[in-house]
Coordinates of C-alpha atoms and ligand atoms in Angstrom, one line a residue:
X129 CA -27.8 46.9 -25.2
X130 CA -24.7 49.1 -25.6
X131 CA -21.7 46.7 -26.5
X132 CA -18.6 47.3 -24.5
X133 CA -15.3 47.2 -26.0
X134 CA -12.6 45.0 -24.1
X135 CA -11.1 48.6 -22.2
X136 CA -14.4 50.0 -21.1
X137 CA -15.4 46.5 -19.3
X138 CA -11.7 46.3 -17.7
X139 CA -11.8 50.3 -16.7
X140 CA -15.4 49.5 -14.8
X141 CA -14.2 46.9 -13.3
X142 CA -11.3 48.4 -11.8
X143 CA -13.5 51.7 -10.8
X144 CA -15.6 49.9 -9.1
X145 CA -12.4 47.7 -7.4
X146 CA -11.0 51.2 -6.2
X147 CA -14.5 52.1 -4.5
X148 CA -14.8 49.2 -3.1
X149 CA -11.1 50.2 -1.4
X150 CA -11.8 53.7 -0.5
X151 CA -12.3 53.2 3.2
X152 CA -8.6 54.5 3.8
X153 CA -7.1 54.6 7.2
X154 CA -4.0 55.2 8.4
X155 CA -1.7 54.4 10.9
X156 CA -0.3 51.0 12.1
X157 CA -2.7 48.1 11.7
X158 CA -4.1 46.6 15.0
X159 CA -4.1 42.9 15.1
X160 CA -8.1 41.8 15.1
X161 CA -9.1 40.2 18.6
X162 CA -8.7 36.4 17.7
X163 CA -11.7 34.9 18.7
X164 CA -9.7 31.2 18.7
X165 CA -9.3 27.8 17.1
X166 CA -12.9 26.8 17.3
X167 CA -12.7 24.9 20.7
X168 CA -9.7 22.5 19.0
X169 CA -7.3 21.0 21.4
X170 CA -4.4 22.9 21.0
X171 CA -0.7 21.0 21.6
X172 CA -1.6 17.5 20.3
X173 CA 0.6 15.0 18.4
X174 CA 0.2 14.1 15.9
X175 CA -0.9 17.0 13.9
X176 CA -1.5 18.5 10.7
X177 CA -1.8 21.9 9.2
X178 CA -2.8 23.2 5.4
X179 CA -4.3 25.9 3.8
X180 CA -8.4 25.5 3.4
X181 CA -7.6 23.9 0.1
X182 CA -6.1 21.2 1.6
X183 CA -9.2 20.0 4.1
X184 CA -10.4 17.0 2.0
X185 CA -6.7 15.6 1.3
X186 CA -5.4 15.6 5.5
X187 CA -6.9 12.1 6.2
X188 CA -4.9 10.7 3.5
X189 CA -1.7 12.2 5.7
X190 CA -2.6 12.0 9.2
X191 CA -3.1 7.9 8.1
X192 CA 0.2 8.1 7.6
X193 CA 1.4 9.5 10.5
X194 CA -1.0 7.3 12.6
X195 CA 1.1 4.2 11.1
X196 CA 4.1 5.4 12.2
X197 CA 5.6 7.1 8.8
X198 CA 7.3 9.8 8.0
X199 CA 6.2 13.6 8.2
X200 CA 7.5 14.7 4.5
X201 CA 5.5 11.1 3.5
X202 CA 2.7 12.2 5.0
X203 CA 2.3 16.3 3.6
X204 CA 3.5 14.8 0.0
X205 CA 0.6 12.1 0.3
X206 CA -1.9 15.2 1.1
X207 CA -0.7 17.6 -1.5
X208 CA -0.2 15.0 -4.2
X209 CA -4.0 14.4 -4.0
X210 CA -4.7 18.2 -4.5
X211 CA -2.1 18.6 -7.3
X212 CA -3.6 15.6 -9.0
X213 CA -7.6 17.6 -8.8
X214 CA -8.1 19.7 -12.3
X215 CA -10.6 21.2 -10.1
X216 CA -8.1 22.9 -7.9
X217 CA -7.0 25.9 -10.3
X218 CA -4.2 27.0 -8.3
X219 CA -2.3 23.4 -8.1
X220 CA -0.7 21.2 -10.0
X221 CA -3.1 19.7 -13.2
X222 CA -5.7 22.2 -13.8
X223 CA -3.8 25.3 -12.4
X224 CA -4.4 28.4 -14.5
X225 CA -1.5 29.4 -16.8
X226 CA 1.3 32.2 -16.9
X227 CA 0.1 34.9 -19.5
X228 CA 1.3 32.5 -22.6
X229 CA -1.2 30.2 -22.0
X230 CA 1.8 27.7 -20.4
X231 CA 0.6 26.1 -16.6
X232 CA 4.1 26.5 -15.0
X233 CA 4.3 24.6 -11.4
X234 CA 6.4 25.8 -8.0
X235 CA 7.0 23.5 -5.0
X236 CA 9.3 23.3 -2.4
X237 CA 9.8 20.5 0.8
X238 CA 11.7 20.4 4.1
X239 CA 12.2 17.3 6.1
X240 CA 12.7 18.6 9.7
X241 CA 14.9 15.4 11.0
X242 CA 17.8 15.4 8.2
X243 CA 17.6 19.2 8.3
X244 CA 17.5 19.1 3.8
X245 CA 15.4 20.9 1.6
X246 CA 14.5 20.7 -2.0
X247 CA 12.3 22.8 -4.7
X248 CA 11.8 23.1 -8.0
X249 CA 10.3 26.7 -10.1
X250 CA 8.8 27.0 -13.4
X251 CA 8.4 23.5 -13.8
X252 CA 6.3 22.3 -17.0
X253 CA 4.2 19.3 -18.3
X254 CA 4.8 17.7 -14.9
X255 CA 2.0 17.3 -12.8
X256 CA 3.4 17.2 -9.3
X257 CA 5.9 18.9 -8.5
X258 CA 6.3 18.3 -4.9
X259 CA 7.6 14.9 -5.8
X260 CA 9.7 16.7 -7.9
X261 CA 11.5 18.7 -5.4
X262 CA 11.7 16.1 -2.6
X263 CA 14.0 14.1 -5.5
X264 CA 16.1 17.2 -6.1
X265 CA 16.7 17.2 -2.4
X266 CA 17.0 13.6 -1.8
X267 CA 18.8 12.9 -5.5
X268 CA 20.9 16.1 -6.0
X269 CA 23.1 18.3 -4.1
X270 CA 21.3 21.2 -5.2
X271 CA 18.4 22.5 -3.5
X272 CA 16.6 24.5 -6.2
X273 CA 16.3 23.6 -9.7
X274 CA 14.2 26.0 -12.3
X275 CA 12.3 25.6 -15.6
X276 CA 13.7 23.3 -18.7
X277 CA 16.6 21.6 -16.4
X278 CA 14.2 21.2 -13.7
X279 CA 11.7 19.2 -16.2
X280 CA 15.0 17.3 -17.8
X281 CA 15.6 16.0 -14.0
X282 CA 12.3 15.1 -13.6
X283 CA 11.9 13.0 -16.8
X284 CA 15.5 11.8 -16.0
X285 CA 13.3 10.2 -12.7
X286 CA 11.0 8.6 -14.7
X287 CA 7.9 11.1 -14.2
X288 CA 5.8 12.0 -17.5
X289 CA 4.9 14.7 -19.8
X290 CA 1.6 15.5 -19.8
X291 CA -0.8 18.9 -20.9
X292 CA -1.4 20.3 -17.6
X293 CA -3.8 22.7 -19.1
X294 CA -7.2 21.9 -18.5
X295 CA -10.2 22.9 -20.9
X296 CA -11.8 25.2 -17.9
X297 CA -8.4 26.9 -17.3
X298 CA -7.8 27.3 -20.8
X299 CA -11.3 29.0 -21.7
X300 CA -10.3 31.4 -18.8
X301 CA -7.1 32.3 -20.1
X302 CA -8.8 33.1 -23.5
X303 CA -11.0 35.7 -22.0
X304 CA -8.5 37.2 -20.3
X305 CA -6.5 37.3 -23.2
X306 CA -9.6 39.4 -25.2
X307 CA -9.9 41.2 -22.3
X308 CA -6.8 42.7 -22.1
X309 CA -6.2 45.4 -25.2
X310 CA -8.5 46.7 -27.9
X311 CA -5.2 47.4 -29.6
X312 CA -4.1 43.6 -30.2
X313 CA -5.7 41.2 -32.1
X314 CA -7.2 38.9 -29.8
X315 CA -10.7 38.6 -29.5
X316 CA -13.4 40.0 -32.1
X317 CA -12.9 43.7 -33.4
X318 CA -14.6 46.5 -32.6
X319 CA -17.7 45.7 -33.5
X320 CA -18.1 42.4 -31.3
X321 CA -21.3 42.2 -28.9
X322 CA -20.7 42.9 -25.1
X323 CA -18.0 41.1 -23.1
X324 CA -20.4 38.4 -22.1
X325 CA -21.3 37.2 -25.1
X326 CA -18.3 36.9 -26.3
X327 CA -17.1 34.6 -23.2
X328 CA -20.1 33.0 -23.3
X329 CA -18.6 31.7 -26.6
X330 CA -15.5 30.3 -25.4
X331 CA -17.2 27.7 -23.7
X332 CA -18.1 24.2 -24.5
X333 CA -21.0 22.2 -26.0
X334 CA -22.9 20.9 -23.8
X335 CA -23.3 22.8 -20.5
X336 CA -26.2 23.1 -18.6
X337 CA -27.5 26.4 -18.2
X338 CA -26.6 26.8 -14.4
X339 CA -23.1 24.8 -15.9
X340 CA -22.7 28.2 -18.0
X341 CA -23.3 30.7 -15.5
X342 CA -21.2 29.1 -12.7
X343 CA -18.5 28.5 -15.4
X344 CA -18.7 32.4 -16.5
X345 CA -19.4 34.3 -13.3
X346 CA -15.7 32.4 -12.0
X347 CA -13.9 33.5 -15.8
X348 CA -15.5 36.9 -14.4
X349 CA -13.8 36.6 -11.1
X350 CA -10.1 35.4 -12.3
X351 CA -9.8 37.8 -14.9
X352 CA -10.9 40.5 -12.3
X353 CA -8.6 39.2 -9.5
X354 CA -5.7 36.5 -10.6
X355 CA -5.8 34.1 -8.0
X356 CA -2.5 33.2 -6.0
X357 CA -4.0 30.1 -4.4
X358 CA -1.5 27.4 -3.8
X359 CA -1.6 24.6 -1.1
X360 CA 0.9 24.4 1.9
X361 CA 0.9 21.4 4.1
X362 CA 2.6 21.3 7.8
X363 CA 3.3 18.4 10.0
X364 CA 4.4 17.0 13.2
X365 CA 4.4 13.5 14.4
X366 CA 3.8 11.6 18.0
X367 CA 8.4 12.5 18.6
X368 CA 8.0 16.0 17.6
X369 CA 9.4 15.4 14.1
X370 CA 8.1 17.9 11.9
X371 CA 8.4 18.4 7.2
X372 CA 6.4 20.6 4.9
X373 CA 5.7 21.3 1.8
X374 CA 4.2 23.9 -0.6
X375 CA 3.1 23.8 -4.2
X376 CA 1.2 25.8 -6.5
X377 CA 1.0 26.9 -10.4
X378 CA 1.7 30.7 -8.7
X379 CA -0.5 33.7 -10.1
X380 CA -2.6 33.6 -12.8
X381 CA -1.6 35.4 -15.8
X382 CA 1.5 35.8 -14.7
X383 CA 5.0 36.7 -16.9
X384 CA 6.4 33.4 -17.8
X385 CA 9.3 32.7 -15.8
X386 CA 7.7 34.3 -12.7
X387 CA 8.7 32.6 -9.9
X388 CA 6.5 33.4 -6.3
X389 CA 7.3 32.6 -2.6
X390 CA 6.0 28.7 -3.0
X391 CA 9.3 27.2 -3.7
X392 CA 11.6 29.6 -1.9
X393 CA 13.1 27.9 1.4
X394 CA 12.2 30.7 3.8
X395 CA 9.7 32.5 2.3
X396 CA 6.6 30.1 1.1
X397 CA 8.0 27.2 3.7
X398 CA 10.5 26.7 6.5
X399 CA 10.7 24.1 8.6
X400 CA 13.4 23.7 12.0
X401 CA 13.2 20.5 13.6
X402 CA 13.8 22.1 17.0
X403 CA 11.1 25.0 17.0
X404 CA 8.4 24.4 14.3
X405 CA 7.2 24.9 10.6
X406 CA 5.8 27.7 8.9
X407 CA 3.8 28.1 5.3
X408 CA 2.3 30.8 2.9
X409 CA -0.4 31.3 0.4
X410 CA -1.2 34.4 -1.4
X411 CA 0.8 36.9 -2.9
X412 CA 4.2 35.8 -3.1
X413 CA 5.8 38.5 -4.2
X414 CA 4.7 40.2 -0.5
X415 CA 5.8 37.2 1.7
X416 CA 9.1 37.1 -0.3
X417 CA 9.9 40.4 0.7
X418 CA 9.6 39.7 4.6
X419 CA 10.9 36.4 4.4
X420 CA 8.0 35.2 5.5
X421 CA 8.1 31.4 6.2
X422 CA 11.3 31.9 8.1
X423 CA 10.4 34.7 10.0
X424 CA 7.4 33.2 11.4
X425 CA 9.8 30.4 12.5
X426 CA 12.5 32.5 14.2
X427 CA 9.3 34.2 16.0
X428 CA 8.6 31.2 17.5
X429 CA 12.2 30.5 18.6
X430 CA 11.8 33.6 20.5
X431 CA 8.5 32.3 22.6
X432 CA 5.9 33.9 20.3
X433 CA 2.4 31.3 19.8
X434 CA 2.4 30.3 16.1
X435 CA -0.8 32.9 15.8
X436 CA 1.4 35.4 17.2
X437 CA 4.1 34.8 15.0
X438 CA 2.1 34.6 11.9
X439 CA 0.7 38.2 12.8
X440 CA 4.7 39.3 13.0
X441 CA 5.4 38.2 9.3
X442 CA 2.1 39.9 8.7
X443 CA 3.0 43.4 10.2
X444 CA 5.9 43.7 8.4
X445 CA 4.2 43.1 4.9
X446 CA 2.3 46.0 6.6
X447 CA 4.6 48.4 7.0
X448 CA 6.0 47.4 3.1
X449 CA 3.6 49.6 2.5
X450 CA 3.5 52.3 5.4
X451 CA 0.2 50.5 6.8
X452 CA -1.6 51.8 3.7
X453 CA -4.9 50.2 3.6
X454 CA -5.9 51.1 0.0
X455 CA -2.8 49.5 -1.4
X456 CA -2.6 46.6 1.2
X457 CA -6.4 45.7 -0.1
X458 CA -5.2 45.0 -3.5
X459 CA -3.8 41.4 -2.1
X460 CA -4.3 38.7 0.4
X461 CA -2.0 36.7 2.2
X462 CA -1.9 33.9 4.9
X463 CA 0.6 32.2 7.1
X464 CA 0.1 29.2 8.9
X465 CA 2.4 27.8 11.4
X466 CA 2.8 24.7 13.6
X467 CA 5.4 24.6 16.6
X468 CA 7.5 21.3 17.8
X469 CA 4.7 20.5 20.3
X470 CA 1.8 20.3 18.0
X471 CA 0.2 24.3 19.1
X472 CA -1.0 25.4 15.4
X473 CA -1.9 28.9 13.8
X474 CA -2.7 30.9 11.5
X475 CA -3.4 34.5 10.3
X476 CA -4.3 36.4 6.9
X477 CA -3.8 39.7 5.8
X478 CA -7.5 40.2 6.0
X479 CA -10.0 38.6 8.0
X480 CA -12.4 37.9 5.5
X481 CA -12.3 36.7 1.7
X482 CA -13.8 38.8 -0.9
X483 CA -17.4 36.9 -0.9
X484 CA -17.4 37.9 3.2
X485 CA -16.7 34.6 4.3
X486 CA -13.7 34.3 7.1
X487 CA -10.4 33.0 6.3
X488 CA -9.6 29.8 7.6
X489 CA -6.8 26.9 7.6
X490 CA -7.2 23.1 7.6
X491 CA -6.2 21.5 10.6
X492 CA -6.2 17.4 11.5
X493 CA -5.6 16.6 15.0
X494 CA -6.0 12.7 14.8
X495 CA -9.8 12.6 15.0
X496 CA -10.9 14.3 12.7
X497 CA -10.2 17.3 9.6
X498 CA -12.0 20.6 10.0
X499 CA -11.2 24.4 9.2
X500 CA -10.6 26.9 12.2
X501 CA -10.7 30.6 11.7
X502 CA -7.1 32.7 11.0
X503 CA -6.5 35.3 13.0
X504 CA -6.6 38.7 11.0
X505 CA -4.6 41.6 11.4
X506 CA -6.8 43.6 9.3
X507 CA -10.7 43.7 9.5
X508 CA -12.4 43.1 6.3
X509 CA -11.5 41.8 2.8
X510 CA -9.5 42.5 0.2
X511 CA -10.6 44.9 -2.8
Ligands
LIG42 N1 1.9 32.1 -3.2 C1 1.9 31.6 -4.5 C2 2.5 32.5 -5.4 O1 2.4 33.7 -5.3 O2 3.0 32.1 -6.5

């Protein structure tokens, strides 16, 4: 078989990405009917709200909140478990790295009844960096603290070094890095085998064969499209009290020192005691823009339903780009949103991921954790 040089498998990739996007229309997108939050009880308290990634870790929080404890105790005790998963590759331990093969961590908090906030960006070599921020806004009188002082403030607080980078997120990083340029030297010369092959070698001893494949079709799909996952975490307890918290190791690949939306107090998380709380995942460079986490908020202040003020933020990230549906399915992003009386929501930029499969949030409502479908205010999937 032909052997393709590093260029030729990123330029076919990305043909095929723009015919995948060619279905251009214009004009103002038209929120998709919502077709509901799967029969849920909507207005209950306590409640809880995360992103999809977050499903398995809300029993751990509503617990809490079914004890009596505190809201920020209860979304820290949820994310801390995903943070701590090296199978999660957009959080904490495990998280794929900037572009220099460094995993550098972004979380914010906000604690609805003291009104304080805290967050910490570009945080190394520390595994959770949620806990991190709720000390910088419990310990400090700072809200946001960034890279080397950030980690100095967390070893000052008795957390740990440790190599965040995980063998899997490591070998992915290393095929990006081949793949990026025939004109570096990274990667074989211009005589190596086909891209496969050569990935195929990055891996470890000792894989099954299904092991391999599942292993290379994902290093396929995050060199393809750098994933922006991150986990936010929204909750309100039996008073009305209501924290969250965000955290994430940001986009893949990224420039070091790139900070996204996670750890930005209005844009990746807001919370107001008196109206509600608001979260995003995806691309933060879009929800910065719109303010998106506090916008969805002051929605709600004005009588909108947390779906409806979800689609608001969304809109605007719309019109960012004049409603322009080739350039708006080069990204995803959802917010999620949960008002003072326990009515949740939550809408993406696209109604369905890239495998076809709808976008959905996490929701616990005291009985029981389950996923209900976003709203979308655009039909179909990202590029
Ligand atoms: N929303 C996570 C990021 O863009 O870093």
């Amino acid at each position: 078989m032909k052997g393709w040089t590093r260029r030729q498998f990123f330029l076919t990739s990305l043909a095929s990405g723009l015919a995948a996007a060619a279905g251009r229309v214009l004009g103002a997108p038209e929120a998709q009917a919502f077709q509901g939050t799967g029969g849920v009880p909507q207005g209950k308290r306590p409640l809880m709200v995360a992103s999809a990634n977050g499903l398995r870790a809300l029993d751990r929080g509503m617990a809490i909140l079914q004890q009596g404890g505190d809201t920020l105790d209860a979304v820290l005790a949820t994310v801390n478990l995903v943070e701590d998963d090296p199978n999660d590759t957009s959080v904490g331990y495990g998280g794929l790295p900037n572009e220099d093969g460094v995993v550098e961590l972004d979380a914010s908090v906000m604690h609805g009844p003291t009104r304080r906030a805290g967050a910490v960006a570009s945080l190394r070599e520390i595994k959770n960096p949620s806990r991190v921020a709720r000390l910088v806004m419990e310990r400090t009188d700072h809200v946001l603290l960034v890279g080397p002082g950030a980690l100095r403030f967390a070893e000052a607080h008795g957390f740990e070094r440790q190599n965040l980078l995980t063998e899997r997120a490591r070998t992915a990083w290393l095929a990006w890095k081949e793949s990026m340029s025939d004109r570096d030297s990274w990667g074989p010369g211009l005589d190596s085998p086909e891209w496969r092959e050569r990935t195929a070698r990055l891996l470890p001893a000792g894989l099954s064969e299904p092991e391999r494949e599942e292993w290379l079709a994902w290093i396929r799909e995050v060199i393809l499209h750098p994933p922006t996952g991150t986990i936010n975490c929204l909750a309100v307890d039996s008073r009305g009290n209501l924290s969250g918290t965000t955290t994430t190791s940001g986009l893949a690949w990224k420039i070091a020192g790139r900070v996204g939306d996670s750890p930005l107090i209005g844009a990746g998380l807001y919370v107001d005691n008196d109206v509600g709380a608001a979260g995003s995942t995806g691309r933060g460079e879009e929800c910065i823009k719109v303010n998106g986490a506090h916008t969805v908020v002051e929605m709600m202040r004005q009588g909108k339903t947390p779906t409806e003020a979800c689609l608001e933020a969304l809109h605007r990230v719309a019109r960012n780009y004049g409603n322009d549906r080739t350039r708006l399915r080069r990204f995803h992003l959802l917010f999620y949103a949960l008002n003072k009386d326990g009515v949740h929501g939550g809408a993406s930029l696209w109604g369905a991921t890239r495998g076809g499969r709808p976008r959905q949030y996490a929701i616990h409502d005291g009985t029981a954790a389950r996923l209900v479908d976003c709203a979308a205010l655009l039909e179909g999937a990202e590029a």
